[in-house]
């Protein structure tokens, strides 16, 4: 990957971080999916994961207070129970990949493929497609939590999966955002030790996280206002088109 100009790097990083704040405050996990492939256009994917995790946690902290009390407690319990197993499996696989000589290409392909897959699901839903309905049952919730935490550990990109599951449970948009926040706050905290241990979070990545940190609260304020004032579908469609192009570029550049 050629080194981007400083202006391009900071512009892309600021936009990606704003998107994290917007997603955390107003649109659940679906918007945050855009940040990973976008930032990976100007940084190696392992650096992207390490830089974004502290920013995701700050976004969680800033947004949870606004949405606290709206989460569906049964679904938090079901998803949270499954996410423990999913995180452990994801951490084992990430540790294995970390010491592979092909770590960067493998991780880049994995992240690009995961992002494209979830974008495809979201677009299918936005155009009126119907997915298999998840039953409102602890086993279904636990299974979704397991898969979501596994994917999140590898790619920070599992929010759409949980959002789709919660939509099928007939929750309103505020409950969906709040439940997503609580579940992924726990998952993101769990990922911290693993990322530090594998060297994905280090002194250099923390400096980059601090540089982009001011964009997170700006994004959370913007996200809360956008969520209340603009139609969700066209807004999400534009973001998903951008994310799909960025993810496809990641995969193409690795092959």
PDB file of N, CA and C in Angstrom, residues 119-205:
ATOM      1  N   UNK A 119     -22.836  -5.647   3.983  1.00  0.00           N
ATOM      2  CA  UNK A 119     -23.413  -4.580   3.160  1.00  0.00           C
ATOM      3  C   UNK A 119     -24.470  -5.165   2.232  1.00  0.00           C
ATOM      4  N   UNK A 120     -24.168  -6.331   1.651  1.00  0.00           N
ATOM      5  CA  UNK A 120     -25.149  -6.990   0.794  1.00  0.00           C
ATOM      6  C   UNK A 120     -26.441  -7.296   1.526  1.00  0.00           C
ATOM      7  N   UNK A 121     -26.327  -7.786   2.760  1.00  0.00           N
ATOM      8  CA  UNK A 121     -27.525  -8.062   3.563  1.00  0.00           C
ATOM      9  C   UNK A 121     -28.326  -6.791   3.817  1.00  0.00           C
ATOM     10  N   UNK A 122     -27.625  -5.721   4.170  1.00  0.00           N
ATOM     11  CA  UNK A 122     -28.307  -4.470   4.467  1.00  0.00           C
ATOM     12  C   UNK A 122     -29.001  -3.901   3.228  1.00  0.00           C
ATOM     13  N   UNK A 123     -28.311  -3.952   2.095  1.00  0.00           N
ATOM     14  CA  UNK A 123     -28.919  -3.437   0.863  1.00  0.00           C
ATOM     15  C   UNK A 123     -30.134  -4.275   0.486  1.00  0.00           C
ATOM     16  N   UNK A 124     -30.022  -5.586   0.625  1.00  0.00           N
ATOM     17  CA  UNK A 124     -31.154  -6.477   0.338  1.00  0.00           C
ATOM     18  C   UNK A 124     -32.362  -6.102   1.190  1.00  0.00           C
ATOM     19  N   UNK A 125     -32.097  -5.781   2.462  1.00  0.00           N
ATOM     20  CA  UNK A 125     -33.199  -5.392   3.344  1.00  0.00           C
ATOM     21  C   UNK A 125     -33.755  -4.023   2.960  1.00  0.00           C
ATOM     22  N   UNK A 126     -32.868  -3.092   2.600  1.00  0.00           N
ATOM     23  CA  UNK A 126     -33.315  -1.743   2.259  1.00  0.00           C
ATOM     24  C   UNK A 126     -34.211  -1.719   1.019  1.00  0.00           C
ATOM     25  N   UNK A 127     -33.977  -2.646   0.084  1.00  0.00           N
ATOM     26  CA  UNK A 127     -34.796  -2.667  -1.136  1.00  0.00           C
ATOM     27  C   UNK A 127     -36.043  -3.530  -0.974  1.00  0.00           C
ATOM     28  N   UNK A 128     -36.300  -3.972   0.257  1.00  0.00           N
ATOM     29  CA  UNK A 128     -37.539  -4.692   0.525  1.00  0.00           C
ATOM     30  C   UNK A 128     -37.416  -6.188   0.617  1.00  0.00           C
ATOM     31  N   UNK A 129     -36.200  -6.716   0.537  1.00  0.00           N
ATOM     32  CA  UNK A 129     -36.017  -8.158   0.654  1.00  0.00           C
ATOM     33  C   UNK A 129     -36.334  -8.652   2.055  1.00  0.00           C
ATOM     34  N   UNK A 130     -36.817  -9.864   2.146  1.00  0.00           N
ATOM     35  CA  UNK A 130     -37.174 -10.450   3.432  1.00  0.00           C
ATOM     36  C   UNK A 130     -36.208 -11.577   3.764  1.00  0.00           C
ATOM     37  N   UNK A 131     -35.707 -11.544   4.995  1.00  0.00           N
ATOM     38  CA  UNK A 131     -34.791 -12.567   5.475  1.00  0.00           C
ATOM     39  C   UNK A 131     -35.533 -13.554   6.361  1.00  0.00           C
ATOM     40  N   UNK A 132     -34.921 -14.703   6.575  1.00  0.00           N
ATOM     41  CA  UNK A 132     -35.503 -15.682   7.482  1.00  0.00           C
ATOM     42  C   UNK A 132     -35.673 -15.060   8.863  1.00  0.00           C
ATOM     43  N   UNK A 133     -36.837 -15.217   9.437  1.00  0.00           N
ATOM     44  CA  UNK A 133     -37.125 -14.573  10.714  1.00  0.00           C
ATOM     45  C   UNK A 133     -36.451 -15.321  11.856  1.00  0.00           C
ATOM     46  N   UNK A 134     -35.762 -14.556  12.711  1.00  0.00           N
ATOM     47  CA  UNK A 134     -35.177 -15.127  13.915  1.00  0.00           C
ATOM     48  C   UNK A 134     -36.262 -15.266  14.977  1.00  0.00           C
ATOM     49  N   UNK A 135     -36.418 -16.430  15.594  1.00  0.00           N
ATOM     50  CA  UNK A 135     -37.414 -16.544  16.664  1.00  0.00           C
ATOM     51  C   UNK A 135     -36.998 -15.733  17.884  1.00  0.00           C
ATOM     52  N   UNK A 136     -37.974 -15.267  18.626  1.00  0.00           N
ATOM     53  CA  UNK A 136     -37.715 -14.498  19.846  1.00  0.00           C
ATOM     54  C   UNK A 136     -37.446 -15.486  20.970  1.00  0.00           C
ATOM     55  N   UNK A 137     -36.221 -16.012  20.995  1.00  0.00           N
ATOM     56  CA  UNK A 137     -35.884 -17.123  21.887  1.00  0.00           C
ATOM     57  C   UNK A 137     -34.429 -16.978  22.325  1.00  0.00           C
ATOM     58  N   UNK A 138     -34.095 -17.394  23.559  1.00  0.00           N
ATOM     59  CA  UNK A 138     -32.715 -17.263  24.034  1.00  0.00           C
ATOM     60  C   UNK A 138     -31.685 -17.959  23.152  1.00  0.00           C
ATOM     61  N   UNK A 139     -32.034 -19.109  22.577  1.00  0.00           N
ATOM     62  CA  UNK A 139     -31.073 -19.829  21.735  1.00  0.00           C
ATOM     63  C   UNK A 139     -30.758 -19.029  20.471  1.00  0.00           C
ATOM     64  N   UNK A 140     -31.789 -18.455  19.860  1.00  0.00           N
ATOM     65  CA  UNK A 140     -31.571 -17.632  18.667  1.00  0.00           C
ATOM     66  C   UNK A 140     -30.736 -16.400  19.009  1.00  0.00           C
ATOM     67  N   UNK A 141     -31.083 -15.730  20.111  1.00  0.00           N
ATOM     68  CA  UNK A 141     -30.318 -14.562  20.522  1.00  0.00           C
ATOM     69  C   UNK A 141     -28.876 -14.902  20.844  1.00  0.00           C
ATOM     70  N   UNK A 142     -28.670 -16.018  21.524  1.00  0.00           N
ATOM     71  CA  UNK A 142     -27.314 -16.438  21.847  1.00  0.00           C
ATOM     72  C   UNK A 142     -26.508 -16.775  20.609  1.00  0.00           C
ATOM     73  N   UNK A 143     -27.146 -17.397  19.631  1.00  0.00           N
ATOM     74  CA  UNK A 143     -26.454 -17.745  18.386  1.00  0.00           C
ATOM     75  C   UNK A 143     -26.033 -16.495  17.623  1.00  0.00           C
ATOM     76  N   UNK A 144     -26.934 -15.512  17.563  1.00  0.00           N
ATOM     77  CA  UNK A 144     -26.599 -14.250  16.900  1.00  0.00           C
ATOM     78  C   UNK A 144     -25.471 -13.548  17.651  1.00  0.00           C
ATOM     79  N   UNK A 145     -25.534 -13.549  18.983  1.00  0.00           N
ATOM     80  CA  UNK A 145     -24.479 -12.932  19.770  1.00  0.00           C
ATOM     81  C   UNK A 145     -23.133 -13.592  19.550  1.00  0.00           C
ATOM     82  N   UNK A 146     -23.124 -14.925  19.443  1.00  0.00           N
ATOM     83  CA  UNK A 146     -21.876 -15.658  19.195  1.00  0.00           C
ATOM     84  C   UNK A 146     -21.264 -15.234  17.865  1.00  0.00           C
ATOM     85  N   UNK A 147     -22.070 -15.260  16.804  1.00  0.00           N
ATOM     86  CA  UNK A 147     -21.548 -14.903  15.484  1.00  0.00           C
ATOM     87  C   UNK A 147     -21.127 -13.439  15.431  1.00  0.00           C
ATOM     88  N   UNK A 148     -21.919 -12.559  16.056  1.00  0.00           N
ATOM     89  CA  UNK A 148     -21.610 -11.131  16.022  1.00  0.00           C
ATOM     90  C   UNK A 148     -20.290 -10.832  16.730  1.00  0.00           C
ATOM     91  N   UNK A 149     -20.077 -11.413  17.902  1.00  0.00           N
ATOM     92  CA  UNK A 149     -18.841 -11.157  18.639  1.00  0.00           C
ATOM     93  C   UNK A 149     -17.632 -11.743  17.910  1.00  0.00           C
ATOM     94  N   UNK A 150     -17.810 -12.900  17.287  1.00  0.00           N
ATOM     95  CA  UNK A 150     -16.732 -13.511  16.503  1.00  0.00           C
ATOM     96  C   UNK A 150     -16.310 -12.580  15.369  1.00  0.00           C
ATOM     97  N   UNK A 151     -17.289 -12.093  14.612  1.00  0.00           N
ATOM     98  CA  UNK A 151     -17.004 -11.199  13.489  1.00  0.00           C
ATOM     99  C   UNK A 151     -16.440  -9.869  13.983  1.00  0.00           C
ATOM    100  N   UNK A 152     -16.993  -9.345  15.066  1.00  0.00           N
ATOM    101  CA  UNK A 152     -16.534  -8.065  15.597  1.00  0.00           C
ATOM    102  C   UNK A 152     -15.078  -8.127  16.039  1.00  0.00           C
ATOM    103  N   UNK A 153     -14.666  -9.253  16.604  1.00  0.00           N
ATOM    104  CA  UNK A 153     -13.283  -9.403  17.047  1.00  0.00           C
ATOM    105  C   UNK A 153     -12.318  -9.323  15.872  1.00  0.00           C
ATOM    106  N   UNK A 154     -12.754  -9.800  14.721  1.00  0.00           N
ATOM    107  CA  UNK A 154     -11.902  -9.799  13.534  1.00  0.00           C
ATOM    108  C   UNK A 154     -11.994  -8.509  12.729  1.00  0.00           C
ATOM    109  N   UNK A 155     -13.170  -7.851  12.760  1.00  0.00           N
ATOM    110  CA  UNK A 155     -13.380  -6.799  11.766  1.00  0.00           C
ATOM    111  C   UNK A 155     -14.131  -5.566  12.255  1.00  0.00           C
ATOM    112  N   UNK A 156     -14.536  -5.470  13.521  1.00  0.00           N
ATOM    113  CA  UNK A 156     -15.342  -4.324  13.995  1.00  0.00           C
ATOM    114  C   UNK A 156     -16.573  -4.096  13.117  1.00  0.00           C
ATOM    115  N   UNK A 157     -17.178  -5.151  12.583  1.00  0.00           N
ATOM    116  CA  UNK A 157     -18.194  -4.929  11.542  1.00  0.00           C
ATOM    117  C   UNK A 157     -19.445  -5.768  11.724  1.00  0.00           C
ATOM    118  N   UNK A 158     -19.797  -6.107  12.959  1.00  0.00           N
ATOM    119  CA  UNK A 158     -20.928  -7.019  13.165  1.00  0.00           C
ATOM    120  C   UNK A 158     -22.220  -6.321  13.559  1.00  0.00           C
ATOM    121  N   UNK A 159     -22.207  -5.000  13.647  1.00  0.00           N
ATOM    122  CA  UNK A 159     -23.417  -4.286  14.042  1.00  0.00           C
ATOM    123  C   UNK A 159     -24.639  -4.601  13.204  1.00  0.00           C
ATOM    124  N   UNK A 160     -24.508  -4.695  11.864  1.00  0.00           N
ATOM    125  CA  UNK A 160     -25.697  -4.996  11.055  1.00  0.00           C
ATOM    126  C   UNK A 160     -26.352  -6.318  11.395  1.00  0.00           C
ATOM    127  N   UNK A 161     -25.556  -7.320  11.777  1.00  0.00           N
ATOM    128  CA  UNK A 161     -26.134  -8.621  12.118  1.00  0.00           C
ATOM    129  C   UNK A 161     -27.063  -8.500  13.318  1.00  0.00           C
ATOM    130  N   UNK A 162     -26.608  -7.819  14.356  1.00  0.00           N
ATOM    131  CA  UNK A 162     -27.436  -7.646  15.545  1.00  0.00           C
ATOM    132  C   UNK A 162     -28.641  -6.761  15.234  1.00  0.00           C
ATOM    133  N   UNK A 163     -28.435  -5.728  14.426  1.00  0.00           N
ATOM    134  CA  UNK A 163     -29.560  -4.859  14.061  1.00  0.00           C
ATOM    135  C   UNK A 163     -30.640  -5.627  13.310  1.00  0.00           C
ATOM    136  N   UNK A 164     -30.235  -6.489  12.380  1.00  0.00           N
ATOM    137  CA  UNK A 164     -31.210  -7.289  11.637  1.00  0.00           C
ATOM    138  C   UNK A 164     -31.978  -8.217  12.570  1.00  0.00           C
ATOM    139  N   UNK A 165     -31.264  -8.821  13.502  1.00  0.00           N
ATOM    140  CA  UNK A 165     -31.919  -9.701  14.477  1.00  0.00           C
ATOM    141  C   UNK A 165     -32.929  -8.920  15.314  1.00  0.00           C
ATOM    142  N   UNK A 166     -32.530  -7.749  15.798  1.00  0.00           N
ATOM    143  CA  UNK A 166     -33.424  -6.963  16.654  1.00  0.00           C
ATOM    144  C   UNK A 166     -34.621  -6.423  15.877  1.00  0.00           C
ATOM    145  N   UNK A 167     -34.421  -6.102  14.609  1.00  0.00           N
ATOM    146  CA  UNK A 167     -35.554  -5.667  13.783  1.00  0.00           C
ATOM    147  C   UNK A 167     -36.620  -6.748  13.697  1.00  0.00           C
ATOM    148  N   UNK A 168     -36.181  -8.000  13.617  1.00  0.00           N
ATOM    149  CA  UNK A 168     -37.132  -9.109  13.527  1.00  0.00           C
ATOM    150  C   UNK A 168     -37.896  -9.315  14.833  1.00  0.00           C
ATOM    151  N   UNK A 169     -37.398  -8.742  15.917  1.00  0.00           N
ATOM    152  CA  UNK A 169     -38.075  -8.885  17.210  1.00  0.00           C
ATOM    153  C   UNK A 169     -39.087  -7.765  17.443  1.00  0.00           C
ATOM    154  N   UNK A 170     -39.306  -6.973  16.399  1.00  0.00           N
ATOM    155  CA  UNK A 170     -40.318  -5.903  16.447  1.00  0.00           C
ATOM    156  C   UNK A 170     -39.983  -4.833  17.490  1.00  0.00           C
ATOM    157  N   UNK A 171     -38.703  -4.576  17.694  1.00  0.00           N
ATOM    158  CA  UNK A 171     -38.300  -3.487  18.580  1.00  0.00           C
ATOM    159  C   UNK A 171     -38.320  -2.178  17.793  1.00  0.00           C
ATOM    160  N   UNK A 172     -38.552  -1.058  18.485  1.00  0.00           N
ATOM    161  CA  UNK A 172     -38.505   0.215  17.775  1.00  0.00           C
ATOM    162  C   UNK A 172     -37.052   0.641  17.582  1.00  0.00           C
ATOM    163  N   UNK A 173     -36.848   1.709  16.795  1.00  0.00           N
ATOM    164  CA  UNK A 173     -35.482   2.070  16.417  1.00  0.00           C
ATOM    165  C   UNK A 173     -34.649   2.517  17.612  1.00  0.00           C
ATOM    166  N   UNK A 174     -35.285   3.090  18.614  1.00  0.00           N
ATOM    167  CA  UNK A 174     -34.534   3.521  19.795  1.00  0.00           C
ATOM    168  C   UNK A 174     -34.088   2.322  20.630  1.00  0.00           C
ATOM    169  N   UNK A 175     -34.937   1.315  20.741  1.00  0.00           N
ATOM    170  CA  UNK A 175     -34.549   0.093  21.444  1.00  0.00           C
ATOM    171  C   UNK A 175     -33.421  -0.625  20.714  1.00  0.00           C
ATOM    172  N   UNK A 176     -33.481  -0.621  19.384  1.00  0.00           N
ATOM    173  CA  UNK A 176     -32.445  -1.287  18.601  1.00  0.00           C
ATOM    174  C   UNK A 176     -31.098  -0.606  18.803  1.00  0.00           C
ATOM    175  N   UNK A 177     -31.078   0.717  18.721  1.00  0.00           N
ATOM    176  CA  UNK A 177     -29.829   1.457  18.917  1.00  0.00           C
ATOM    177  C   UNK A 177     -29.285   1.221  20.321  1.00  0.00           C
ATOM    178  N   UNK A 178     -30.141   1.301  21.337  1.00  0.00           N
ATOM    179  CA  UNK A 178     -29.697   1.145  22.724  1.00  0.00           C
ATOM    180  C   UNK A 178     -29.186  -0.263  22.989  1.00  0.00           C
ATOM    181  N   UNK A 179     -29.891  -1.274  22.500  1.00  0.00           N
ATOM    182  CA  UNK A 179     -29.471  -2.660  22.721  1.00  0.00           C
ATOM    183  C   UNK A 179     -28.153  -2.934  22.014  1.00  0.00           C
ATOM    184  N   UNK A 180     -28.021  -2.445  20.791  1.00  0.00           N
ATOM    185  CA  UNK A 180     -26.758  -2.571  20.058  1.00  0.00           C
ATOM    186  C   UNK A 180     -25.603  -1.952  20.833  1.00  0.00           C
ATOM    187  N   UNK A 181     -25.826  -0.760  21.364  1.00  0.00           N
ATOM    188  CA  UNK A 181     -24.782  -0.064  22.107  1.00  0.00           C
ATOM    189  C   UNK A 181     -24.313  -0.868  23.312  1.00  0.00           C
ATOM    190  N   UNK A 182     -25.254  -1.350  24.105  1.00  0.00           N
ATOM    191  CA  UNK A 182     -24.892  -2.058  25.332  1.00  0.00           C
ATOM    192  C   UNK A 182     -24.133  -3.340  25.009  1.00  0.00           C
ATOM    193  N   UNK A 183     -24.615  -4.087  24.021  1.00  0.00           N
ATOM    194  CA  UNK A 183     -23.970  -5.355  23.672  1.00  0.00           C
ATOM    195  C   UNK A 183     -22.551  -5.122  23.171  1.00  0.00           C
ATOM    196  N   UNK A 184     -22.380  -4.184  22.251  1.00  0.00           N
ATOM    197  CA  UNK A 184     -21.054  -3.997  21.663  1.00  0.00           C
ATOM    198  C   UNK A 184     -20.107  -3.228  22.569  1.00  0.00           C
ATOM    199  N   UNK A 185     -20.627  -2.486  23.533  1.00  0.00           N
ATOM    200  CA  UNK A 185     -19.740  -1.900  24.535  1.00  0.00           C
ATOM    201  C   UNK A 185     -19.034  -3.013  25.299  1.00  0.00           C
ATOM    202  N   UNK A 186     -19.781  -4.036  25.692  1.00  0.00           N
ATOM    203  CA  UNK A 186     -19.175  -5.175  26.373  1.00  0.00           C
ATOM    204  C   UNK A 186     -18.188  -5.915  25.489  1.00  0.00           C
ATOM    205  N   UNK A 187     -18.556  -6.153  24.235  1.00  0.00           N
ATOM    206  CA  UNK A 187     -17.662  -6.857  23.311  1.00  0.00           C
ATOM    207  C   UNK A 187     -16.386  -6.047  23.077  1.00  0.00           C
ATOM    208  N   UNK A 188     -16.523  -4.755  22.878  1.00  0.00           N
ATOM    209  CA  UNK A 188     -15.349  -3.914  22.624  1.00  0.00           C
ATOM    210  C   UNK A 188     -14.413  -3.864  23.824  1.00  0.00           C
ATOM    211  N   UNK A 189     -14.963  -3.806  25.024  1.00  0.00           N
ATOM    212  CA  UNK A 189     -14.107  -3.847  26.215  1.00  0.00           C
ATOM    213  C   UNK A 189     -13.351  -5.166  26.294  1.00  0.00           C
ATOM    214  N   UNK A 190     -14.033  -6.266  25.957  1.00  0.00           N
ATOM    215  CA  UNK A 190     -13.381  -7.579  25.995  1.00  0.00           C
ATOM    216  C   UNK A 190     -12.232  -7.655  24.990  1.00  0.00           C
ATOM    217  N   UNK A 191     -12.369  -6.978  23.860  1.00  0.00           N
ATOM    218  CA  UNK A 191     -11.348  -7.033  22.813  1.00  0.00           C
ATOM    219  C   UNK A 191     -10.070  -6.286  23.194  1.00  0.00           C
ATOM    220  N   UNK A 192     -10.156  -5.367  24.143  1.00  0.00           N
ATOM    221  CA  UNK A 192      -9.003  -4.523  24.469  1.00  0.00           C
ATOM    222  C   UNK A 192      -7.759  -5.337  24.826  1.00  0.00           C
ATOM    223  N   UNK A 193      -7.902  -6.258  25.774  1.00  0.00           N
ATOM    224  CA  UNK A 193      -6.739  -7.017  26.240  1.00  0.00           C
ATOM    225  C   UNK A 193      -6.130  -7.840  25.108  1.00  0.00           C
ATOM    226  N   UNK A 194      -6.982  -8.440  24.280  1.00  0.00           N
ATOM    227  CA  UNK A 194      -6.482  -9.238  23.161  1.00  0.00           C
ATOM    228  C   UNK A 194      -5.716  -8.371  22.173  1.00  0.00           C
ATOM    229  N   UNK A 195      -6.245  -7.209  21.854  1.00  0.00           N
ATOM    230  CA  UNK A 195      -5.582  -6.328  20.895  1.00  0.00           C
ATOM    231  C   UNK A 195      -4.248  -5.818  21.429  1.00  0.00           C
ATOM    232  N   UNK A 196      -4.211  -5.502  22.719  1.00  0.00           N
ATOM    233  CA  UNK A 196      -2.945  -5.064  23.316  1.00  0.00           C
ATOM    234  C   UNK A 196      -1.942  -6.210  23.297  1.00  0.00           C
ATOM    235  N   UNK A 197      -2.388  -7.405  23.691  1.00  0.00           N
ATOM    236  CA  UNK A 197      -1.502  -8.561  23.730  1.00  0.00           C
ATOM    237  C   UNK A 197      -0.935  -8.930  22.372  1.00  0.00           C
ATOM    238  N   UNK A 198      -1.704  -8.725  21.312  1.00  0.00           N
ATOM    239  CA  UNK A 198      -1.248  -9.060  19.958  1.00  0.00           C
ATOM    240  C   UNK A 198      -0.511  -7.903  19.285  1.00  0.00           C
ATOM    241  N   UNK A 199      -0.392  -6.783  19.985  1.00  0.00           N
ATOM    242  CA  UNK A 199       0.325  -5.643  19.423  1.00  0.00           C
ATOM    243  C   UNK A 199      -0.475  -4.811  18.449  1.00  0.00           C
ATOM    244  N   UNK A 200      -1.775  -5.072  18.332  1.00  0.00           N
ATOM    245  CA  UNK A 200      -2.609  -4.259  17.448  1.00  0.00           C
ATOM    246  C   UNK A 200      -2.837  -2.873  18.040  1.00  0.00           C
ATOM    247  N   UNK A 201      -2.937  -2.814  19.362  1.00  0.00           N
ATOM    248  CA  UNK A 201      -2.956  -1.531  20.066  1.00  0.00           C
ATOM    249  C   UNK A 201      -1.596  -1.339  20.710  1.00  0.00           C
ATOM    250  N   UNK A 202      -0.931  -0.257  20.371  1.00  0.00           N
ATOM    251  CA  UNK A 202       0.393   0.039  20.902  1.00  0.00           C
ATOM    252  C   UNK A 202       0.527   1.555  21.037  1.00  0.00           C
ATOM    253  N   UNK A 203       1.708   2.007  21.400  1.00  0.00           N
ATOM    254  CA  UNK A 203       1.888   3.444  21.624  1.00  0.00           C
ATOM    255  C   UNK A 203       1.581   4.251  20.361  1.00  0.00           C
ATOM    256  N   UNK A 204       2.034   3.761  19.214  1.00  0.00           N
ATOM    257  CA  UNK A 204       1.809   4.501  17.968  1.00  0.00           C
ATOM    258  C   UNK A 204       0.328   4.553  17.607  1.00  0.00           C
ATOM    259  N   UNK A 205      -0.372   3.435  17.783  1.00  0.00           N
ATOM    260  CA  UNK A 205      -1.805   3.420  17.437  1.00  0.00           C
ATOM    261  C   UNK A 205      -2.606   4.310  18.380  1.00  0.00           C
TER     262      UNK A 205
END
